[in-house]
mmCIF file of C-alpha atoms in Angstrom:
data_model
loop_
_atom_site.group_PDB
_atom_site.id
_atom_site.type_symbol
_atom_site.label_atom_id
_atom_site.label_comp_id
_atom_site.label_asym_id
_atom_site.label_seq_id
_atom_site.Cartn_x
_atom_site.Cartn_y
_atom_site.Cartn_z
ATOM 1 C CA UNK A 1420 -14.357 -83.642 -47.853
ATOM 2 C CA UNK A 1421 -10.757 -83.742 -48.646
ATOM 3 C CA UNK A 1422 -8.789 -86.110 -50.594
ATOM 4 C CA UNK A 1423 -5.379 -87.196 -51.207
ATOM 5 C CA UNK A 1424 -4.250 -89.449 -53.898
ATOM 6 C CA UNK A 1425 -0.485 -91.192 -54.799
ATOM 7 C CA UNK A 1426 0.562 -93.177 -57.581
ATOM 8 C CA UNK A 1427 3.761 -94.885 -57.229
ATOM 9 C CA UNK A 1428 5.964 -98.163 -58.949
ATOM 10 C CA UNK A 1429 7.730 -99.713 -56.170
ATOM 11 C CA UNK A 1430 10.576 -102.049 -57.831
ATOM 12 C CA UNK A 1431 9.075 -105.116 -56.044
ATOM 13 C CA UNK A 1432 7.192 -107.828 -56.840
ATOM 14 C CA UNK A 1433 3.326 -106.904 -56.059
ATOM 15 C CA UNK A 1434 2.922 -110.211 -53.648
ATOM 16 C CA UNK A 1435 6.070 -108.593 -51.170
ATOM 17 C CA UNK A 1436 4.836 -104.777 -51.517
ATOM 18 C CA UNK A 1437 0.977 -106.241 -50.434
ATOM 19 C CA UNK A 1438 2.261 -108.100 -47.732
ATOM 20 C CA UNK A 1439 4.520 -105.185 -46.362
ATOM 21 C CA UNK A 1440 1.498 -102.405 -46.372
ATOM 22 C CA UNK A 1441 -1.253 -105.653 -45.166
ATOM 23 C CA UNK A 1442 0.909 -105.682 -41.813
ATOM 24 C CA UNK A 1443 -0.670 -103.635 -39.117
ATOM 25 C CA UNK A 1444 2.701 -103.868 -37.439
ATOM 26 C CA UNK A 1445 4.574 -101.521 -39.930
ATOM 27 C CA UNK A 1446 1.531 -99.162 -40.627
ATOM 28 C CA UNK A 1447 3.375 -96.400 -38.090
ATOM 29 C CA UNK A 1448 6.749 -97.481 -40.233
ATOM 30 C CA UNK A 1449 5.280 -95.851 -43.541
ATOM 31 C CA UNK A 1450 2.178 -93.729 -42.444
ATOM 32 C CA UNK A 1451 4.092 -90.868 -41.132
ATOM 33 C CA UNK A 1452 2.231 -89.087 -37.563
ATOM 34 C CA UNK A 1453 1.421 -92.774 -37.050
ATOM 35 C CA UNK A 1454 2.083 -93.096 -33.637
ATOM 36 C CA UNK A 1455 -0.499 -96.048 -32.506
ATOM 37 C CA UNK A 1456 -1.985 -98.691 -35.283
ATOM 38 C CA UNK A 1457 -3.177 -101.910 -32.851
ATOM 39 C CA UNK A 1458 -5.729 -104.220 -33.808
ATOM 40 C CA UNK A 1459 -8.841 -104.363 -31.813
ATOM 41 C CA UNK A 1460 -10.331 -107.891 -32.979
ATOM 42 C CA UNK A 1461 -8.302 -111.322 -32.966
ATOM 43 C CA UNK A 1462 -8.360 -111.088 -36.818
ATOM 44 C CA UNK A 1463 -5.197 -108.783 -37.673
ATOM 45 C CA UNK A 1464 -5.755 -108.473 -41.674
ATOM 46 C CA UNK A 1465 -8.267 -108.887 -44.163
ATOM 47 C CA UNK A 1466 -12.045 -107.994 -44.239
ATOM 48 C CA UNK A 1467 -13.580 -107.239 -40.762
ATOM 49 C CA UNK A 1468 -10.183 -106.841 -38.879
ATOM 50 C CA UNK A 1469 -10.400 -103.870 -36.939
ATOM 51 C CA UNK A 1470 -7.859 -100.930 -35.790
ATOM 52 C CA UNK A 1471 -7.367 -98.756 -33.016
ATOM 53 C CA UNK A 1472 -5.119 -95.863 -34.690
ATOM 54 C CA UNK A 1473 -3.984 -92.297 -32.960
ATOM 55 C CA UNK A 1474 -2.020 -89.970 -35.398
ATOM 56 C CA UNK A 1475 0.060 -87.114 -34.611
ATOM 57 C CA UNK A 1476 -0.694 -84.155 -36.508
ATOM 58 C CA UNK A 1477 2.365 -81.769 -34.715
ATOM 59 C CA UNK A 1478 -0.146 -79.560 -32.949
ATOM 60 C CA UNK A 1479 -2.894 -81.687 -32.947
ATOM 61 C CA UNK A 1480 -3.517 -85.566 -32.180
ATOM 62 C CA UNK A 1481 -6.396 -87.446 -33.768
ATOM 63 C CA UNK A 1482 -8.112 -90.708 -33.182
ATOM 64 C CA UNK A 1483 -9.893 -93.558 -34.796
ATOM 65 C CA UNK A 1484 -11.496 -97.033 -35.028
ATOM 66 C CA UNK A 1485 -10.785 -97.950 -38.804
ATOM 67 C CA UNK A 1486 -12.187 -101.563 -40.132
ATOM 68 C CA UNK A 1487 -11.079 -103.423 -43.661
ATOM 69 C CA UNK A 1488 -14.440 -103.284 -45.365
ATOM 70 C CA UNK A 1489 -13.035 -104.481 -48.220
ATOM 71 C CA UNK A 1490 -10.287 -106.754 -49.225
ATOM 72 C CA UNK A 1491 -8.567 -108.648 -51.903
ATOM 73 C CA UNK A 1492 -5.061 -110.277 -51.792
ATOM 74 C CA UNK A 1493 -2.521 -108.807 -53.296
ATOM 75 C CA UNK A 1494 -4.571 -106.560 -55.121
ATOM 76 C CA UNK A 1495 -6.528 -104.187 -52.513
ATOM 77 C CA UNK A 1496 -6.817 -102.886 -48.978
ATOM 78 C CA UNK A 1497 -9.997 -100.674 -47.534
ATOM 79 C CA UNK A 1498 -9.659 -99.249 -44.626
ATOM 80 C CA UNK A 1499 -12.951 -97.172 -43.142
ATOM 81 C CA UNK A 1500 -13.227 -95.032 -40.278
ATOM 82 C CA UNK A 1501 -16.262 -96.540 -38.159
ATOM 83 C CA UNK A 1502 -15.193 -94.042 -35.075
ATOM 84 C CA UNK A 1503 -13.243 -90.731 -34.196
ATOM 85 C CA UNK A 1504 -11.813 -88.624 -36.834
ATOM 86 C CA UNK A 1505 -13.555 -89.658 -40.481
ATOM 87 C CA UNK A 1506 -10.671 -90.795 -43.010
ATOM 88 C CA UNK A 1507 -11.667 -93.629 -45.356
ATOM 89 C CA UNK A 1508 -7.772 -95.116 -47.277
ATOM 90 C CA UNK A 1509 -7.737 -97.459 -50.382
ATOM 91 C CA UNK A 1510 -4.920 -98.962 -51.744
ATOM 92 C CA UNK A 1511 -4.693 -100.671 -54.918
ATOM 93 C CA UNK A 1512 -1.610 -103.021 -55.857
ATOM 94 C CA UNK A 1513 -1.060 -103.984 -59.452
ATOM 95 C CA UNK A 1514 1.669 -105.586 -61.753
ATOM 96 C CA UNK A 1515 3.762 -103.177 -63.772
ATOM 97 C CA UNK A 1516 6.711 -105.170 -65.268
ATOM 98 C CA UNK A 1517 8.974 -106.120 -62.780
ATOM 99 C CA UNK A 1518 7.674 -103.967 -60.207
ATOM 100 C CA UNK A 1519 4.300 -102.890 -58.585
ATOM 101 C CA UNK A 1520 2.195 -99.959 -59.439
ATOM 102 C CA UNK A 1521 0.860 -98.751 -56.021
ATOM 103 C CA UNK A 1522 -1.981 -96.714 -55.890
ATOM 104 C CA UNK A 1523 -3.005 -94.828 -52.422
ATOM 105 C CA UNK A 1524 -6.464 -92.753 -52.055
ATOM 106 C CA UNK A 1525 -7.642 -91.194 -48.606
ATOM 107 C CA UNK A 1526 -10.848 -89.473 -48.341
ATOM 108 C CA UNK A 1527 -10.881 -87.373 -45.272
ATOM 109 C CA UNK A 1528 -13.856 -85.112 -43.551
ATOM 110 C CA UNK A 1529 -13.006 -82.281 -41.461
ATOM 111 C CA UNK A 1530 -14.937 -81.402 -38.469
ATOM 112 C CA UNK A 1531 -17.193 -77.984 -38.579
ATOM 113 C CA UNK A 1532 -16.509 -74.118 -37.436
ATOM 114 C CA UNK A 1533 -12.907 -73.118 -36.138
ATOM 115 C CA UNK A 1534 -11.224 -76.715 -34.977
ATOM 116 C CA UNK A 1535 -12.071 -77.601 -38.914
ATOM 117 C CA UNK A 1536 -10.566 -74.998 -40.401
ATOM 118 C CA UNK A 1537 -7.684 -75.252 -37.899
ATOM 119 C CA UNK A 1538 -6.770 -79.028 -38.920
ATOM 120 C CA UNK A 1539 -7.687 -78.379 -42.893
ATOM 121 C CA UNK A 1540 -4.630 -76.165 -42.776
ATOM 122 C CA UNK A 1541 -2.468 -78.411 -41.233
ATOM 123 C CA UNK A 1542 -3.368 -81.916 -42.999
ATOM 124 C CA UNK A 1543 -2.854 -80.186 -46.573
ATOM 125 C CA UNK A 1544 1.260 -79.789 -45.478
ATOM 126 C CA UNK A 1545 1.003 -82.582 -44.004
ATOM 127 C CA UNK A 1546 -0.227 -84.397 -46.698
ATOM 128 C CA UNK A 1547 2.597 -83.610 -48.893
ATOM 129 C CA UNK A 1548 5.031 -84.726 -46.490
ATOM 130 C CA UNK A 1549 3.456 -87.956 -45.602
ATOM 131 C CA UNK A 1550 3.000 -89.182 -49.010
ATOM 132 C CA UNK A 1551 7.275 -88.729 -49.612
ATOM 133 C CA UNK A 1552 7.690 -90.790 -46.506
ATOM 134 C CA UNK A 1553 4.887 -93.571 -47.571
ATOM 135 C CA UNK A 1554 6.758 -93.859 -51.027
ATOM 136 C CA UNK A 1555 10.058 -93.618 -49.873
ATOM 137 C CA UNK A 1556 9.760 -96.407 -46.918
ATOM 138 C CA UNK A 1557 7.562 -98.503 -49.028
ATOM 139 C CA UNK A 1558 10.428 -98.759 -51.664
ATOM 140 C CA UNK A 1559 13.293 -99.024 -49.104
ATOM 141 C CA UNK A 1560 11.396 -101.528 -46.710
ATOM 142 C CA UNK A 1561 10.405 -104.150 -49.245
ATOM 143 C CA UNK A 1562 13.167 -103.578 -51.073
ATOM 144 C CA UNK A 1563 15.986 -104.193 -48.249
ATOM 145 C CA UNK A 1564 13.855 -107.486 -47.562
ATOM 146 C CA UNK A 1565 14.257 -109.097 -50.579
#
């Protein structure tokens, strides 16, 4: 199992950074290779909403059913893979002055033999990348609104 972790302060209050990750709509805004993030029940946040997501690894393009399995305003979002590729995300929102200290954890499996091995050694670049982009549009997006 692989696992990537961020720590970040967004200069935000925590209530406007929350709300800006909570919407499904800008998930593909701030999860770079996010190319499809569409809710599959009527319930679009909180616990038991459920996600259709495709991601787009460069050579390779992944799939998955994620659900919130656990949820508590303005403090944290769980997102866990019930279906296609196996990536469990946790974000944790909490005061730090002025601002927000935003934490970010995704536990990922790979799949066996070659096609494992294949997409271990792209997700670890990608990793890197993808957490710049999350903490860079993160603090520009909520930011710009306000």
């Amino acid at each position: 199992m692989g696992v990537v972790r961020h720590q970040v302060v967004v200069d935000a209050p925590r209530e406007r950074v929350f709300d800006y990750v909570d919407g499904y709509q800008n998930v593909p805004e701030y999860l770079i290779g996010v190319t499809h993030f569409e809710p599959t029940t009527d319930q679009t946040r909180g616990l038991g909403s459920v996600f259709d997501v495709r991601v787009d690894l460069g050579p390779k393009k992944i799939k998955a059913v994620v659900e919130c399995t656990r949820y508590v305003e303005n403090e944290l979002i769980e997102l866990r893979a019930i279906d296609g590729f196996e990536a469990d995300t946790t974000w944790r929102f909490a005061d730090d002055g002025n601002g927000t200290d935003l934490q970010l954890e995704i536990n990922y499996t790979l799949p066996g033999g070659i096609a494992g091995r294949v997409l271990g050694g792209i997700i670890g670049p990608f990793a890197a990348q993808a957490v710049r982009h999350i903490e860079a549009t993160i603090a520009k997006k909520v930011v710009a609104r306000g």
